[in-house]
Amino acid sequence: MRGVIMHAPRDVRVEDRPDPVIEEPTDAIIRTVATCICGSDLWPYRGEDRVHDQPMGHEYVGVVEQVGEDVTHIKVGDFVVGSFFASDNTCPICVAGYQSRCVHAVPMGPLGTQAERVRIPLADGTLVATPGYPDEEIIPSLLAASDVLGTGWFAAVAAEAGPGKTVVVVGDGAVGLLGILAAKHLGAARIIAMSRHADRQALARRFGATDIVEERGEEGVAKIKELTDGLGAHSTIEAVGTQESMLQAIASTRPGGHVGFVGVSHGVSIPGRVLFPAEVHLMGGPAPVRQFLPELISLIWDREIDPGVVFDLTLPLERAAEGYQAMDERRATKVLLRP
Amino acid sequence: MRGVIMHAPRDVRVEDRPDPVIEEPTDAIIRTVATCICGSDLWPYRGEDRVHDQPMGHEYVGVVEQVGEDVTHIKVGDFVVGSFFASDNTCPICVAGYQSRCVHAVPMGPLGTQAERVRIPLADGTLVATPGYPDEEIIPSLLAASDVLGTGWFAAVAAEAGPGKTVVVVGDGAVGLLGILAAKHLGAARIIAMSRHADRQALARRFGATDIVEERGEEGVAKIKELTDGLGAHSTIEAVGTQESMLQAIASTRPGGHVGFVGVSHGVSIPGRVLFPAEVHLMGGPAPVRQFLPELISLIWDREIDPGVVFDLTLPLERAAEGYQAMDERRATKVLLRP
């Protein structure tokens, strides 16, 4: 089969890889219908994470082609959505809703979903089948549920976005934008998007942002305070992962407020002398997308949300390298790949 | 009047200071009935915080002697308990329960409650009157409510201690010990105290600890994991404030669990590469003790809790220096001073 390999920073190629096979009785093999490039794939692409001959991709929707003998819920022929951690969905951590930290969690990244076929460990716990084969028009939205929507949703829930709340969103990538959509759906009264890119501001407004702040760092925080009677937001979504964005998120939040952080941490270190007096709730990490998948699939199936519009470039899998380049150069927010 | 001054590290003296006067119409003047030395007073005592000719103390119970013209709820003659931040108790931050970050908050530390009289700003918001003049036997407990009990209580609430939960307490000072009492009162199923001092272990057990772990750092974390099916605690109270104790608290907590941190941060910096994968809730800072005072006074008044037993040395105010020395040398957990 064909699949994406990142040999080194900026060296992305689509190559022949061995077809995956059932290795454990709890595995399934899916034929990938759509996959995509994640903002976090840009860390190794830009040389900020080490990379060497790495199969890429951890987002996927597809059709089940084969299941191991212990797989009972998922059937051959199901159209399924899964997330970037395989999880048993039965351990105490999963039951509490933190499937990304399942005691048997398997990260999908090393398996490489930017490929024609993928092996999914713990298939019964990991995969959620849609009610039927989806219309073509909602496939991008279902794919978004696999990571960026689920991650933005988790960030909004972790930030306790809800009725009457003012929500600040730091980061205007796909996750931040879908955090806006989630906050809107959760009933937030006011959603302030921190963005300085016109195209992303437009999408932010489409998803429910009521205000845009272009300033960053201390100036951005001052602007947020100005918009919130000097108090700061009730809820802040951090969807970047840098020291600047994390400190901006904490400083934008009022005492007693909540920060939901999902930007993969790069060089972040939160000083106690900042966090202690800030008196904000912090919750974040790799999103337990599995927790939200049934609800998200249902909302997408019923056309209540359209997260798939974050994909502004669709390419055949064979042209994956162009997709990486477009995202790196910010010509695309999020690139969908069709095998 | 007589009051404590710390002139420099380890140089504590009781001296004549000017009697406080009403400065704002919202002030009250109280005659201090009991005050005490805080674990955090040891930071400057040991030279780890800068100090120069500083009036000391921020914990107090006393009798109201005088009120400003805008004070309406608090009356002359009331026996009152207050906390280490004066707060208006009416701003949006106070209403949300975070009075230590009131938009008009005034720290009591600089006013120095280790003295015969104290000026209390924002008296109506800050002070809570007891139902009458208390019996002598519960005065230490009411004084504990002013800070150490209220802080331990906040930590337990921030850590979401409750029925069915396993709670770990890092730190066996007065705050950690009273965090145990709070967790017990909140219904925790199991409370693991991390302590290596026999006298404090005994008090921990008296307050409700079911297990004692003497190991610290990585060994301590391994022991906690061993006691919790490899998962970690649901709730962890951090009551020290060092890098080691904060990382120990985070690592002792299961994904999705809660860390309530109240140890005043000294040299803490939480790496994103630790916090992100840990996926725990963090909440802490200066405790909004005012939120809990009515409930705590009621529990003490009804003899349902006896936090005053943390005071293991009582001295006249004039001998405050001996009290500092005893706490510094760990001969006393907490020292009560009677003016």
XYZ file of C-alpha atoms in Angstrom:
678
model
C 0.000 0.000 0.000
C 0.943 3.654 -0.286
C 1.735 5.746 2.777
C 3.445 8.949 3.888
C 6.943 8.805 5.346
C 8.782 11.792 6.786
C 12.427 10.965 6.274
C 13.714 14.161 7.794
C 12.489 17.717 8.349
C 10.845 18.972 5.116
C 11.448 15.598 3.433
C 7.984 14.064 3.092
C 7.416 11.274 0.548
C 4.607 8.904 -0.344
C 6.011 5.413 -0.676
C 5.147 1.744 -0.757
C 4.730 0.365 2.744
C 3.760 -3.157 3.819
C 0.042 -3.712 4.194
C -0.913 -3.813 7.878
C -2.012 -7.143 9.335
C -3.924 -8.193 12.436
C -1.283 -8.506 15.169
C -3.469 -8.776 18.247
C -6.936 -10.355 18.499
C -8.294 -6.926 19.503
C -7.022 -5.240 16.287
C -8.970 -4.118 13.244
C -7.690 -3.151 9.818
C -9.398 -0.228 8.121
C -9.269 1.082 4.586
C -8.659 4.799 5.030
C -11.346 6.927 3.365
C -9.891 10.251 4.496
C -6.937 11.368 6.579
C -5.209 14.686 7.140
C -2.176 16.640 8.245
C -2.129 17.901 11.827
C -0.684 21.163 13.101
C 1.448 18.975 15.372
C 2.950 17.281 12.268
C 4.610 20.628 11.604
C 6.823 20.312 14.705
C 8.967 17.538 13.142
C 8.488 19.058 9.655
C 10.107 22.257 10.920
C 12.818 20.344 12.760
C 11.507 21.311 16.193
C 10.875 17.641 17.023
C 13.341 14.957 15.945
C 12.194 12.789 13.033
C 13.756 9.960 10.989
C 11.932 7.758 8.447
C 8.652 8.148 10.328
C 5.250 6.988 9.010
C 2.991 10.017 9.550
C -0.584 10.739 10.497
C -2.917 9.988 13.405
C -6.316 11.171 12.114
C -8.588 8.913 10.115
C -12.017 7.796 9.022
C -12.471 4.600 7.068
C -14.165 1.321 6.444
C -13.406 -1.780 8.487
C -11.907 -4.512 6.302
C -10.875 -7.073 8.870
C -11.180 -7.643 12.625
C -9.313 -9.781 15.140
C -11.104 -12.650 16.848
C -11.748 -10.737 20.105
C -13.412 -7.784 18.350
C -17.151 -7.984 18.967
C -18.700 -4.524 18.593
C -17.003 -3.328 15.431
C -17.939 -5.228 12.231
C -16.380 -5.580 8.814
C -18.012 -2.951 6.588
C -18.593 -0.402 9.368
C -17.677 3.186 8.562
C -15.692 4.256 11.618
C -14.120 7.264 13.258
C -11.276 6.861 15.722
C -8.847 9.125 17.481
C -5.110 9.524 17.904
C -4.909 7.240 20.919
C -6.258 3.712 20.791
C -7.912 2.954 24.137
C -9.742 0.010 25.704
C -12.540 2.302 26.933
C -13.072 0.031 29.951
C -10.221 0.825 32.398
C -10.897 3.209 35.318
C -9.172 6.080 33.505
C -11.286 5.559 30.355
C -14.464 5.205 32.407
C -13.642 8.556 34.030
C -13.467 10.050 30.509
C -9.709 10.304 29.974
C -9.262 7.717 27.216
C -6.120 9.388 25.863
C -4.487 8.215 29.102
C -6.046 4.724 29.047
C -3.867 2.273 30.964
C -3.494 0.401 27.655
C -3.322 3.481 25.409
C -1.528 3.071 22.084
C -0.566 6.253 20.221
C -1.685 6.104 16.592
C 1.106 8.387 15.367
C 3.743 5.660 14.973
C 1.225 3.513 13.039
C 0.852 6.272 10.434
C -2.720 6.909 9.286
C -1.624 8.919 6.239
C -1.826 5.667 4.309
C -4.263 3.519 2.385
C -4.745 1.103 5.257
C -4.193 1.247 9.001
C -4.092 -1.195 11.869
C -6.247 0.013 14.766
C -5.366 -1.528 18.146
C -8.128 -2.084 20.735
C -10.700 -1.651 17.973
C -13.780 -2.126 20.133
C -12.694 0.596 22.535
C -11.183 2.928 19.977
C -13.553 3.039 17.015
C -17.039 4.476 16.817
C -19.205 3.403 13.872
C -21.410 5.932 12.120
C -25.115 5.090 11.604
C -24.362 4.150 7.978
C -22.042 5.074 5.119
C -21.919 8.874 5.272
C -22.754 11.298 2.501
C -19.604 12.590 0.862
C -20.326 16.131 2.121
C -19.930 15.209 5.797
C -16.787 13.080 5.475
C -14.504 16.088 6.181
C -16.492 16.863 9.327
C -16.286 13.259 10.536
C -12.550 13.358 9.892
C -12.321 16.594 11.902
C -13.965 14.767 14.823
C -10.965 12.398 14.831
C -8.698 15.074 16.271
C -9.091 18.816 15.712
C -12.793 18.987 16.572
C -12.460 16.520 19.441
C -9.435 18.417 20.739
C -11.103 21.822 20.455
C -14.170 20.350 22.139
C -12.120 18.967 25.013
C -10.398 22.339 25.413
C -13.772 24.086 25.629
C -15.072 21.540 28.143
C -11.821 21.744 30.173
C -12.175 25.543 30.141
C -15.768 25.073 31.354
C -17.179 27.167 28.518
C -20.920 27.442 29.028
C -23.952 29.713 29.339
C -23.151 33.228 30.511
C -19.419 32.713 30.128
C -16.909 34.862 28.279
C -14.459 32.587 26.467
C -11.063 33.605 25.086
C -9.419 31.440 22.429
C -5.638 31.686 22.076
C -4.582 30.197 18.734
C -6.345 30.409 15.394
C -5.296 27.073 13.918
C -7.891 24.397 13.266
C -8.057 23.385 16.943
C -8.554 26.940 18.167
C -11.190 27.584 15.504
C -13.076 24.436 16.446
C -12.719 25.381 20.112
C -14.799 28.411 19.127
C -17.405 26.156 17.533
C -17.456 24.019 20.698
C -17.763 27.025 23.012
C -20.635 28.317 20.909
C -22.377 24.947 21.037
C -21.843 24.788 24.817
C -23.702 28.086 25.117
C -20.953 30.651 25.751
C -22.266 34.219 25.845
C -19.195 35.833 24.337
C -16.275 34.342 22.445
C -13.123 36.372 21.880
C -10.802 34.968 19.214
C -7.153 36.044 19.352
C -6.151 36.076 15.687
C -4.308 38.309 13.259
C -5.104 36.485 10.003
C -8.112 37.768 8.017
C -9.114 34.352 6.642
C -9.021 32.754 10.082
C -10.853 35.677 11.647
C -13.633 35.090 9.109
C -13.834 31.415 10.017
C -13.727 32.314 13.722
C -16.751 34.566 13.241
C -18.534 31.875 11.234
C -18.012 29.426 14.111
C -19.338 31.885 16.700
C -16.635 34.383 17.711
C -18.194 37.660 18.820
C -14.934 39.620 19.136
C -11.498 39.499 17.556
C -8.322 40.609 19.324
C -5.267 40.981 17.102
C -2.801 41.942 19.827
C -0.625 39.284 21.459
C 1.322 38.854 24.695
C 0.927 41.627 27.257
C -0.925 43.851 24.801
C -3.321 41.048 24.025
C -3.933 40.448 27.722
C -4.550 44.174 28.274
C -7.120 44.122 25.487
C -8.885 41.093 27.011
C -8.997 42.843 30.392
C -10.432 45.935 28.703
C -13.206 43.812 27.161
C -14.037 42.075 30.474
C -14.375 44.910 33.025
C -10.751 44.405 34.001
C -11.443 40.876 35.244
C -10.358 38.560 32.430
C -12.294 35.728 30.794
C -14.193 33.033 32.647
C -12.800 30.401 30.266
C -9.704 30.359 28.088
C -8.750 27.850 25.439
C -5.018 27.537 24.777
C -4.412 25.912 21.394
C -0.810 26.734 20.501
C 1.594 25.142 22.967
C 4.284 27.793 23.356
C 5.404 29.580 26.501
C 3.977 32.851 25.187
C 0.567 31.365 24.413
C 0.324 29.543 27.751
C 1.219 32.630 29.785
C -1.148 34.695 27.615
C -3.938 32.212 28.341
C -3.322 32.223 32.104
C -3.096 36.014 32.255
C -6.284 36.401 30.202
C -8.307 34.385 32.718
C -9.970 35.816 35.818
C -9.254 34.345 39.271
C -11.425 31.270 39.661
C -11.667 30.906 35.866
C -10.612 27.904 33.805
C -7.855 27.389 31.235
C -8.210 24.394 28.918
C -4.867 23.797 27.193
C -4.406 21.479 24.251
C -1.506 22.970 22.298
C 1.230 20.335 22.466
C 3.754 21.853 24.886
C 7.011 22.969 23.344
C 9.351 24.722 25.745
C 6.562 25.563 28.174
C 7.424 25.997 31.847
C 4.840 27.629 34.090
C 6.413 29.642 36.894
C 4.798 29.180 40.302
C 5.127 32.920 40.859
C 2.734 33.403 37.911
C 0.400 30.460 38.509
C -0.028 30.817 42.279
C -1.395 34.379 42.324
C -3.365 33.806 39.083
C -5.636 31.367 40.942
C -7.014 29.787 37.769
C -7.993 26.206 37.065
C -5.683 24.491 34.583
C -6.654 21.336 32.729
C -5.265 19.981 29.515
C -3.112 17.525 27.676
C -3.790 15.092 24.850
C -7.550 15.296 24.326
C -9.611 12.234 25.258
C -11.429 12.566 21.957
C -13.042 9.129 22.355
C -15.176 10.571 25.165
C -16.813 12.994 22.757
C -16.974 10.935 19.539
C -20.531 9.573 19.861
C -21.927 13.060 20.511
C -19.800 14.696 17.815
C -20.723 12.083 15.205
C -24.380 12.586 16.050
C -24.134 16.384 15.731
C -22.361 16.048 12.383
C -24.751 13.378 11.099
C -27.672 15.681 11.942
C -25.942 18.663 10.228
C -25.938 20.645 13.473
C -22.224 21.462 13.199
C -19.949 21.693 10.164
C -16.380 21.472 11.464
C -15.201 20.124 8.095
C -14.953 23.652 6.736
C -11.576 23.967 8.495
C -10.188 21.874 5.641
C -9.306 24.493 3.057
C -7.185 22.263 0.873
C -7.933 18.706 -0.272
C -5.274 16.660 -2.056
C -4.827 13.072 -3.138
C -2.616 11.162 -0.681
C 0.082 10.991 -3.370
C 0.511 14.772 -3.121
C 0.894 14.841 0.674
C 4.196 16.725 0.434
C 2.404 19.704 -1.135
C -0.016 19.636 1.774
C 2.755 19.819 4.347
C 4.294 22.707 2.481
C 0.988 24.599 2.263
C 0.395 24.254 5.998
C 3.968 25.169 6.834
C 3.646 28.338 4.738
C 0.228 29.060 6.272
C -1.391 28.908 2.817
C -3.712 26.281 4.254
C -5.234 25.949 7.732
C -5.750 22.205 7.473
C -5.130 19.777 4.624
C -7.313 16.740 3.914
C -5.760 13.789 2.098
C -7.753 11.230 0.096
C -6.095 7.864 -0.530
C 0.451 48.748 71.754
C 2.841 45.782 71.562
C 3.475 44.003 68.282
C 5.935 41.688 66.534
C 8.537 43.126 64.163
C 10.918 41.014 62.084
C 13.917 43.262 61.599
C 15.911 40.744 59.576
C 16.074 36.963 59.187
C 16.034 35.364 62.662
C 15.698 38.789 64.324
C 12.156 38.831 65.719
C 11.270 41.317 68.494
C 8.113 42.426 70.271
C 8.070 46.214 70.392
C 5.877 49.228 70.943
C 3.984 50.116 67.783
C 1.429 52.914 67.245
C -2.151 51.891 67.959
C -4.061 51.421 64.705
C -6.769 53.950 63.834
C -9.717 53.963 61.451
C -8.301 55.165 58.107
C -11.197 54.349 55.793
C -14.917 54.412 56.610
C -15.013 50.664 55.845
C -12.339 49.809 58.462
C -12.747 48.182 61.843
C -10.270 48.014 64.725
C -10.135 44.758 66.639
C -8.494 43.820 69.918
C -6.614 40.628 69.088
C -7.667 37.720 71.318
C -5.397 35.175 69.626
C -2.950 35.195 66.721
C -0.273 32.817 65.496
C 2.840 32.165 63.490
C 2.366 30.830 59.959
C 4.563 28.330 58.142
C 4.938 31.045 55.494
C 6.447 33.379 58.137
C 9.400 31.000 58.114
C 10.346 31.968 54.534
C 11.576 35.451 55.600
C 12.733 34.089 58.980
C 15.057 31.725 57.136
C 16.171 34.440 54.708
C 14.438 32.825 51.737
C 12.204 35.896 51.358
C 13.594 39.382 51.850
C 12.536 41.084 55.077
C 13.360 44.418 56.763
C 11.594 45.872 59.834
C 8.356 44.098 58.945
C 5.306 43.896 61.224
C 4.359 40.212 61.162
C 1.242 38.058 61.215
C -1.902 37.656 59.141
C -4.038 35.290 61.262
C -6.355 36.591 63.961
C -9.493 36.311 66.026
C -10.599 39.185 68.214
C -13.212 41.551 69.499
C -14.340 44.567 67.506
C -13.496 47.783 69.363
C -14.333 50.417 66.768
C -15.907 50.573 63.271
C -15.828 53.141 60.469
C -19.005 54.970 59.510
C -19.719 52.755 56.463
C -19.512 49.489 58.419
C -23.031 48.155 58.911
C -22.909 44.386 59.472
C -20.051 44.154 61.963
C -20.715 45.713 65.399
C -18.542 46.839 68.273
C -18.295 43.942 70.723
C -18.582 41.203 68.062
C -16.140 38.313 68.353
C -14.832 37.949 64.796
C -12.731 35.715 62.598
C -11.093 37.080 59.456
C -8.574 35.861 56.952
C -5.257 36.943 55.467
C -6.832 38.949 52.667
C -9.385 41.650 53.374
C -12.078 41.477 50.685
C -15.278 43.356 49.886
C -17.174 40.063 49.368
C -19.378 41.768 46.752
C -17.260 42.019 43.552
C -17.731 39.383 40.809
C -14.569 37.556 41.886
C -15.741 37.383 45.530
C -19.233 36.323 44.477
C -17.642 33.475 42.494
C -15.912 32.379 45.729
C -12.375 33.683 45.162
C -12.237 36.395 47.834
C -8.450 36.182 48.154
C -8.397 37.723 44.660
C -11.138 40.300 45.354
C -10.705 43.304 43.053
C -10.208 45.371 46.231
C -8.210 42.737 48.144
C -5.866 44.034 50.857
C -3.233 41.590 52.171
C -3.251 41.513 55.973
C 0.431 40.581 56.216
C 1.777 44.154 56.011
C -0.728 45.235 58.691
C 0.751 42.723 61.125
C -1.774 40.808 63.211
C 0.833 39.560 65.697
C -0.085 42.584 67.796
C -2.525 43.707 70.472
C -4.724 45.553 68.004
C -5.228 45.417 64.234
C -6.934 47.542 61.618
C -9.150 45.397 59.375
C -9.946 46.959 55.978
C -13.311 46.222 54.311
C -14.601 44.960 57.651
C -18.104 44.050 56.460
C -16.740 41.848 53.705
C -13.784 40.446 55.595
C -14.967 39.597 59.083
C -17.405 36.905 60.168
C -18.891 37.210 63.663
C -19.310 34.123 65.815
C -22.730 33.447 67.404
C -21.419 34.828 70.714
C -18.228 35.063 72.749
C -16.658 31.621 72.344
C -15.639 29.233 75.097
C -11.918 29.396 75.703
C -11.502 25.791 74.476
C -12.569 26.573 70.890
C -10.565 29.787 70.455
C -7.581 27.901 68.955
C -9.905 26.210 66.457
C -11.497 29.527 65.461
C -8.003 30.963 65.020
C -7.088 27.971 62.827
C -10.062 28.818 60.608
C -8.389 32.173 59.872
C -5.741 30.550 57.707
C -4.463 26.993 58.153
C -7.851 25.313 58.360
C -9.361 27.531 55.653
C -6.328 26.910 53.437
C -6.352 23.154 53.984
C -10.089 23.177 53.328
C -9.661 25.084 50.078
C -6.942 22.660 49.003
C -9.252 19.699 49.643
C -12.100 21.382 47.750
C -9.755 22.356 44.883
C -8.550 18.737 44.787
C -12.223 17.672 44.669
C -11.827 15.368 47.655
C -15.119 13.587 48.220
C -16.933 10.283 48.624
C -15.179 7.309 47.065
C -12.019 9.290 46.419
C -8.452 8.432 47.359
C -6.706 11.588 48.527
C -2.950 12.095 48.834
C -1.623 14.887 51.041
C 1.879 16.182 50.298
C 3.138 18.168 53.274
C 2.628 17.472 56.978
C 2.637 21.034 58.280
C -0.500 22.503 59.811
C -2.089 23.134 56.390
C -1.467 19.608 55.130
C -2.748 18.127 58.396
C -5.908 20.214 58.212
C -6.262 19.270 54.549
C -6.596 15.724 55.889
C -9.317 16.857 58.297
C -11.101 18.606 55.412
C -10.827 15.592 53.086
C -12.226 13.385 55.844
C -15.129 15.789 56.421
C -15.785 15.899 52.656
C -16.186 12.124 52.699
C -12.944 10.834 51.156
C -12.707 7.030 51.222
C -8.961 6.856 51.726
C -6.467 9.502 52.784
C -2.743 8.928 52.333
C -0.515 11.297 54.297
C 3.046 11.741 53.066
C 4.963 12.341 56.290
C 8.130 11.164 57.949
C 7.641 12.709 61.400
C 6.086 10.473 64.073
C 4.234 13.288 65.880
C 2.709 14.581 62.653
C 1.829 11.064 61.513
C -0.104 10.664 64.755
C -1.993 13.892 64.165
C -2.583 12.906 60.527
C -4.197 9.666 61.700
C -6.253 11.532 64.294
C -7.586 13.817 61.520
C -8.503 10.876 59.288
C -5.436 9.620 57.407
C -5.817 5.922 56.596
C -2.283 5.399 55.248
C 1.124 6.971 55.815
C 3.837 7.112 53.150
C 7.277 8.101 54.406
C 9.041 8.041 51.043
C 9.446 11.241 49.018
C 10.077 12.210 45.393
C 10.094 9.345 42.893
C 10.053 6.724 45.642
C 7.069 8.391 47.228
C 5.253 8.468 43.891
C 6.033 4.780 43.313
C 4.555 3.987 46.718
C 1.388 5.974 45.943
C 1.024 4.124 42.633
C 1.481 0.820 44.467
C -1.355 1.764 46.839
C -3.705 2.812 44.023
C -3.596 -0.056 41.495
C -0.908 1.789 39.563
C -3.241 4.684 38.777
C -2.429 7.406 41.299
C -4.778 9.323 43.576
C -8.030 10.930 42.519
C -7.189 14.030 44.549
C -3.888 15.424 45.776
C -3.301 18.260 48.194
C 0.014 20.065 47.769
C 0.855 21.991 50.947
C 4.567 22.721 50.748
C 5.351 24.979 47.780
C 8.643 23.597 46.501
C 9.447 22.215 43.052
C 9.869 18.726 44.519
C 6.515 18.795 46.325
C 4.638 20.168 43.297
C 6.070 17.562 40.921
C 5.447 14.865 43.532
C 1.816 15.996 43.777
C 1.296 16.000 40.004
C 2.957 12.604 39.568
C 0.904 11.106 42.423
C -2.371 12.008 40.691
C -4.137 9.862 38.100
C -5.072 11.286 34.675
C -8.290 13.228 35.120
C -7.588 13.684 38.830
C -7.259 16.965 40.703
C -4.334 18.682 42.407
C -5.186 21.429 44.910
C -2.016 23.400 45.654
C -1.694 25.887 48.480
C 1.972 25.809 49.458
C 3.276 29.284 48.658
C 5.406 28.729 45.543
C 9.134 29.081 46.032
C 11.200 28.266 42.977
C 8.401 26.250 41.367
C 8.305 25.983 37.583
C 6.048 23.327 36.080
C 7.435 21.930 32.819
C 4.869 21.510 30.049
C 6.505 18.187 29.189
C 5.414 16.980 32.655
C 2.047 18.720 32.925
C 0.739 17.993 29.405
C 0.949 14.184 29.545
C -0.081 14.123 33.232
C -3.551 15.353 32.249
C -4.479 16.445 35.770
C -6.565 19.377 36.935
C -4.530 22.008 38.761
C -6.101 24.629 41.010
C -4.530 26.611 43.769
C -3.115 29.823 45.067
C -3.868 31.951 48.105
C -6.919 30.306 49.657
C -10.191 32.248 49.522
C -10.727 31.407 53.181
C -13.611 33.893 53.463
C -15.707 31.570 51.286
C -15.508 28.827 53.903
C -15.549 30.841 57.162
C -19.284 30.666 57.926
C -19.302 26.876 57.496
C -16.039 26.372 59.381
C -17.153 28.570 62.307
C -20.378 26.612 62.482
C -18.570 23.240 62.493
C -16.206 24.451 65.218
C -19.003 26.024 67.272
C -20.874 22.705 67.168
C -17.706 20.751 68.138
C -17.815 18.752 64.915
C -14.179 19.496 64.087
C -11.243 20.359 66.329
C -8.571 21.917 64.100
C -7.139 23.832 67.077
C -5.139 20.764 68.098
C -2.552 21.713 65.452
C -1.360 24.352 67.906
C 1.174 22.461 69.971
C 2.756 25.477 71.630
C 1.030 28.503 73.141
C 3.039 31.518 74.221
C 2.309 35.050 75.336
C 2.789 37.536 72.482
C 5.833 38.924 74.292
C 7.630 35.603 73.712
C 6.932 35.469 69.960
C 10.637 35.063 69.169
C 10.685 31.725 70.992
C 7.722 30.647 68.902
C 9.501 31.418 65.641
C 12.523 29.490 66.837
C 10.449 26.462 67.854
C 8.735 26.320 64.461
C 11.987 26.847 62.594
C 13.543 23.948 64.506
C 10.421 21.835 63.965
C 9.914 21.550 67.722
C 6.426 22.970 67.156
C 3.991 22.455 64.283
C 2.130 25.689 64.900
C 2.507 28.334 67.602
C -0.401 30.291 69.074
C 0.303 33.716 70.565
C -1.884 35.368 73.199
C -1.568 39.148 73.511
